[in-house]
PDB file of C-alpha atoms in Angstrom:
ATOM      1  CA  MET Z 270      -2.823   6.586 -22.034  1.00  0.00           C
ATOM      2  CA  ASP Z 271      -2.077   2.909 -22.222  1.00  0.00           C
ATOM      3  CA  ASN Z 272       0.592   1.178 -20.217  1.00  0.00           C
ATOM      4  CA  LEU Z 273       3.571   0.126 -22.312  1.00  0.00           C
ATOM      5  CA  ILE Z 274       5.535  -3.115 -22.203  1.00  0.00           C
ATOM      6  CA  VAL Z 275       8.823  -3.128 -24.130  1.00  0.00           C
ATOM      7  CA  TYR Z 276      10.072  -6.405 -25.587  1.00  0.00           C
ATOM      8  CA  LEU Z 277      13.669  -7.350 -26.391  1.00  0.00           C
ATOM      9  CA  ASN Z 278      14.281 -10.547 -28.380  1.00  0.00           C
ATOM     10  CA  GLY Z 279      10.697 -11.606 -27.712  1.00  0.00           C
ATOM     11  CA  GLU Z 280      11.130 -11.271 -23.943  1.00  0.00           C
ATOM     12  CA  SER Z 281       9.381  -8.649 -21.826  1.00  0.00           C
ATOM     13  CA  SER Z 282      12.099  -6.419 -20.420  1.00  0.00           C
ATOM     14  CA  MET Z 283      10.431  -3.264 -19.166  1.00  0.00           C
ATOM     15  CA  ALA Z 284       6.966  -1.958 -18.403  1.00  0.00           C
ATOM     16  CA  VAL Z 285       6.155   1.742 -18.437  1.00  0.00           C
ATOM     17  CA  ILE Z 286       3.054   2.379 -16.369  1.00  0.00           C
ATOM     18  CA  ARG Z 287       1.326   5.554 -17.430  1.00  0.00           C
ATOM     19  CA  ASP Z 288      -2.057   5.019 -15.805  1.00  0.00           C
ATOM     20  CA  SER Z 289      -2.211   4.860 -12.036  1.00  0.00           C
ATOM     21  CA  ARG Z 290      -5.236   3.429 -10.245  1.00  0.00           C
ATOM     22  CA  ARG Z 291      -6.808   5.401  -7.383  1.00  0.00           C
ATOM     23  CA  THR Z 292      -8.666   3.760  -4.483  1.00  0.00           C
ATOM     24  CA  GLU Z 293     -10.426   5.880  -1.874  1.00  0.00           C
ATOM     25  CA  THR Z 294     -11.184   4.467   1.571  1.00  0.00           C
ATOM     26  CA  PRO Z 295     -12.738   6.189   4.589  1.00  0.00           C
ATOM     27  CA  ASN Z 296      -9.256   6.924   5.985  1.00  0.00           C
ATOM     28  CA  ALA Z 297      -6.867   7.252   3.019  1.00  0.00           C
ATOM     29  CA  VAL Z 298      -6.407   7.455  -0.728  1.00  0.00           C
ATOM     30  CA  MET Z 299      -4.166   4.810  -2.260  1.00  0.00           C
ATOM     31  CA  THR Z 300      -2.783   5.319  -5.767  1.00  0.00           C
ATOM     32  CA  THR Z 301      -1.422   2.123  -7.299  1.00  0.00           C
ATOM     33  CA  LEU Z 302       1.800   2.814  -9.161  1.00  0.00           C
ATOM     34  CA  ALA Z 303       2.697  -0.805 -10.009  1.00  0.00           C
ATOM     35  CA  SER Z 304       1.115  -4.167  -9.269  1.00  0.00           C
ATOM     36  CA  PRO Z 305       0.692  -7.653 -10.728  1.00  0.00           C
ATOM     37  CA  THR Z 306      -2.252  -6.462 -12.878  1.00  0.00           C
ATOM     38  CA  GLN Z 307      -0.703  -3.102 -13.664  1.00  0.00           C
ATOM     39  CA  GLY Z 308       2.599  -3.572 -15.463  1.00  0.00           C
ATOM     40  CA  GLY Z 309       2.971  -7.211 -14.459  1.00  0.00           C
ATOM     41  CA  SER Z 310       5.187  -6.417 -11.476  1.00  0.00           C
ATOM     42  CA  GLN Z 311       5.858  -8.985  -8.793  1.00  0.00           C
ATOM     43  CA  GLN Z 312       5.774  -6.050  -6.384  1.00  0.00           C
ATOM     44  CA  ALA Z 313       2.898  -3.777  -5.446  1.00  0.00           C
ATOM     45  CA  VAL Z 314       3.850  -0.113  -5.076  1.00  0.00           C
ATOM     46  CA  TRP Z 315       1.333   2.489  -4.003  1.00  0.00           C
ATOM     47  CA  ARG Z 316       1.138   6.064  -2.741  1.00  0.00           C
ATOM     48  CA  VAL Z 317      -0.782   6.618   0.504  1.00  0.00           C
ATOM     49  CA  GLU Z 318      -2.349   9.992   1.291  1.00  0.00           C
ATOM     50  CA  MET Z 319      -3.993  10.563   4.662  1.00  0.00           C
ATOM     51  CA  VAL Z 320      -5.614  13.823   5.716  1.00  0.00           C
ATOM     52  CA  PRO Z 321      -4.690  15.318   9.103  1.00  0.00           C
ATOM     53  CA  GLY Z 322      -5.893  13.126  11.962  1.00  0.00           C
ATOM     54  CA  ALA Z 323      -6.997  10.199   9.758  1.00  0.00           C
ATOM     55  CA  VAL Z 324      -6.680   6.779  11.405  1.00  0.00           C
ATOM     56  CA  GLY Z 325      -6.503   3.484   9.546  1.00  0.00           C
ATOM     57  CA  PRO Z 326      -8.025   0.260  10.826  1.00  0.00           C
ATOM     58  CA  VAL Z 327      -6.149  -2.295  12.894  1.00  0.00           C
ATOM     59  CA  HIS Z 328      -5.119  -4.976  10.409  1.00  0.00           C
ATOM     60  CA  ALA Z 329      -2.289  -7.353   9.478  1.00  0.00           C
ATOM     61  CA  PHE Z 330      -0.691  -8.194   6.137  1.00  0.00           C
ATOM     62  CA  ASP Z 331       0.820 -11.605   5.486  1.00  0.00           C
ATOM     63  CA  THR Z 332       4.017 -10.158   3.968  1.00  0.00           C
ATOM     64  CA  GLU Z 333       6.497  -7.467   4.931  1.00  0.00           C
ATOM     65  CA  GLN Z 334       5.812  -3.896   3.782  1.00  0.00           C
ATOM     66  CA  VAL Z 335       8.168  -0.951   3.378  1.00  0.00           C
ATOM     67  CA  TRP Z 336       6.788   2.584   3.773  1.00  0.00           C
ATOM     68  CA  THR Z 337       8.765   5.761   3.051  1.00  0.00           C
ATOM     69  CA  ILE Z 338       7.228   8.952   4.397  1.00  0.00           C
ATOM     70  CA  LEU Z 339       7.271  11.622   1.670  1.00  0.00           C
ATOM     71  CA  GLY Z 340       5.426  14.336   3.561  1.00  0.00           C
ATOM     72  CA  GLY Z 341       3.890  15.043   6.931  1.00  0.00           C
ATOM     73  CA  ALA Z 342       4.174  12.553   9.745  1.00  0.00           C
ATOM     74  CA  ALA Z 343       2.384   9.621  11.371  1.00  0.00           C
ATOM     75  CA  GLU Z 344       2.291   7.327  14.343  1.00  0.00           C
ATOM     76  CA  ILE Z 345       2.538   3.688  13.368  1.00  0.00           C
ATOM     77  CA  THR Z 346       1.572   1.081  15.941  1.00  0.00           C
ATOM     78  CA  VAL Z 347       2.886  -2.458  15.449  1.00  0.00           C
ATOM     79  CA  GLY Z 348       2.251  -5.116  18.062  1.00  0.00           C
ATOM     80  CA  GLY Z 349       1.374  -2.465  20.635  1.00  0.00           C
ATOM     81  CA  VAL Z 350       4.558  -0.421  20.073  1.00  0.00           C
ATOM     82  CA  VAL Z 351       3.984   3.138  18.799  1.00  0.00           C
ATOM     83  CA  GLU Z 352       6.634   4.783  16.639  1.00  0.00           C
ATOM     84  CA  ALA Z 353       6.478   8.381  15.392  1.00  0.00           C
ATOM     85  CA  VAL Z 354       7.757   8.757  11.822  1.00  0.00           C
ATOM     86  CA  LYS Z 355       8.246  11.830   9.690  1.00  0.00           C
ATOM     87  CA  GLU Z 356       9.182  12.936   6.200  1.00  0.00           C
ATOM     88  CA  GLY Z 357      12.332  11.229   4.936  1.00  0.00           C
ATOM     89  CA  GLU Z 358      12.066   8.219   7.228  1.00  0.00           C
ATOM     90  CA  THR Z 359      11.362   4.639   6.151  1.00  0.00           C
ATOM     91  CA  VAL Z 360       9.532   2.005   8.157  1.00  0.00           C
ATOM     92  CA  VAL Z 361       9.751  -1.755   7.575  1.00  0.00           C
ATOM     93  CA  LEU Z 362       6.522  -3.353   8.799  1.00  0.00           C
ATOM     94  CA  PRO Z 363       6.861  -7.063   9.596  1.00  0.00           C
ATOM     95  CA  ALA Z 364       4.583  -9.699   8.159  1.00  0.00           C
ATOM     96  CA  ASP Z 365       1.747 -11.044  10.294  1.00  0.00           C
ATOM     97  CA  ALA Z 366       1.877  -8.225  12.875  1.00  0.00           C
ATOM     98  CA  GLU Z 367      -1.172  -6.129  13.693  1.00  0.00           C
ATOM     99  CA  ARG Z 368      -0.643  -2.516  12.733  1.00  0.00           C
ATOM    100  CA  ARG Z 369      -2.413   0.827  12.664  1.00  0.00           C
ATOM    101  CA  VAL Z 370      -1.403   4.096  11.000  1.00  0.00           C
ATOM    102  CA  ARG Z 371      -2.494   7.443  12.428  1.00  0.00           C
ATOM    103  CA  ALA Z 372      -1.716  10.544  10.335  1.00  0.00           C
ATOM    104  CA  ASP Z 373      -0.348  13.597  12.099  1.00  0.00           C
ATOM    105  CA  ALA Z 374      -3.198  15.815  13.364  1.00  0.00           C
ATOM    106  CA  ARG Z 375      -1.790  18.938  11.688  1.00  0.00           C
ATOM    107  CA  SER Z 376       0.091  17.814   8.589  1.00  0.00           C
ATOM    108  CA  GLY Z 377      -1.463  14.509   7.555  1.00  0.00           C
ATOM    109  CA  MET Z 378       0.837  12.012   5.860  1.00  0.00           C
ATOM    110  CA  VAL Z 379       1.949  11.023   2.367  1.00  0.00           C
ATOM    111  CA  ALA Z 380       3.979   7.851   1.838  1.00  0.00           C
ATOM    112  CA  ILE Z 381       5.086   5.373  -0.793  1.00  0.00           C
ATOM    113  CA  ALA Z 382       4.485   1.753   0.222  1.00  0.00           C
ATOM    114  CA  CYS Z 383       5.824  -1.442  -1.317  1.00  0.00           C
ATOM    115  CA  ALA Z 384       5.032  -5.100  -0.704  1.00  0.00           C
ATOM    116  CA  SER Z 385       5.033  -8.372  -2.557  1.00  0.00           C
ATOM    117  CA  GLY Z 386       2.328  -8.520  -5.224  1.00  0.00           C
ATOM    118  CA  SER Z 387       1.037 -11.635  -3.455  1.00  0.00           C
ATOM    119  CA  THR Z 388       0.386  -9.769  -0.197  1.00  0.00           C
ATOM    120  CA  ARG Z 389      -3.008 -10.233   1.433  1.00  0.00           C
ATOM    121  CA  VAL Z 390      -4.720  -8.866   4.541  1.00  0.00           C
ATOM    122  CA  TYR Z 391      -6.033 -11.213   7.198  1.00  0.00           C
ATOM    123  CA  ARG Z 392      -9.809 -11.070   7.238  1.00  0.00           C
ATOM    124  CA  THR Z 393     -11.193  -9.647  10.467  1.00  0.00           C
ATOM    125  CA  GLY Z 394     -14.842  -9.394   9.496  1.00  0.00           C
ATOM    126  CA  VAL Z 395     -16.811  -8.087   6.550  1.00  0.00           C
ATOM    127  CA  VAL Z 396     -14.789  -7.579   3.354  1.00  0.00           C
ATOM    128  CA  PRO Z 397     -14.708  -3.813   2.692  1.00  0.00           C
ATOM    129  CA  ALA Z 398     -15.783  -2.340  -0.642  1.00  0.00           C
ATOM    130  CA  CYS Z 399     -12.130  -1.531  -1.446  1.00  0.00           C
ATOM    131  CA  ALA Z 400     -11.064  -5.191  -1.415  1.00  0.00           C
ATOM    132  CA  THR Z 401     -11.894  -8.642  -2.771  1.00  0.00           C
ATOM    133  CA  ALA Z 402     -12.299 -11.824  -0.740  1.00  0.00           C
ATOM    134  CA  ASP Z 403      -9.462 -14.300  -1.345  1.00  0.00           C
ATOM    135  CA  GLY Z 404     -10.113 -17.370   0.766  1.00  0.00           C
ATOM    136  CA  ASP Z 405      -9.651 -16.502   4.429  1.00  0.00           C
ATOM    137  CA  LYS Z 406      -7.871 -13.235   3.501  1.00  0.00           C
ATOM    138  CA  ILE Z 407      -8.644 -10.176   1.402  1.00  0.00           C
ATOM    139  CA  LEU Z 408      -6.885  -8.546  -1.545  1.00  0.00           C
ATOM    140  CA  PRO Z 409      -6.896  -4.744  -1.299  1.00  0.00           C
ATOM    141  CA  ASP Z 410      -7.707  -3.047  -4.613  1.00  0.00           C
ATOM    142  CA  TRP Z 411      -4.435  -1.066  -4.556  1.00  0.00           C
ATOM    143  CA  VAL Z 412      -2.359  -4.261  -4.381  1.00  0.00           C
ATOM    144  CA  ALA Z 413      -4.134  -6.142  -7.189  1.00  0.00           C
TER     145      ALA Z 413
END
């Protein structure tokens, strides 16, 4: 199905996104629900699914992110502080802070994440296959 943009008086007023984009990484599956190239949103919204015990890389985004845990649980480390989060809880991750997400060893974790559509990850080495180089940062496929 094609995405739909509704126009009122010649102005774009609403986008209906019917096709999500799925990105698999070694530690999670991200499903893009809205992004600048998908519905023209100024926000990027994606679903994160991590199998039990999966651990993401240490990394930092240049904008704030909001994650709501839909299922399971995780430990999120920001700036050396570890916080356990579970279904129904929301975490606001600050910009420019190193973070790491570790899914619960028994239940895994499912979350919805949101950030500015301009968000980028600081480059810490080789650009992974699930991202594109953007100057001294990278653009994850699920944000584009």
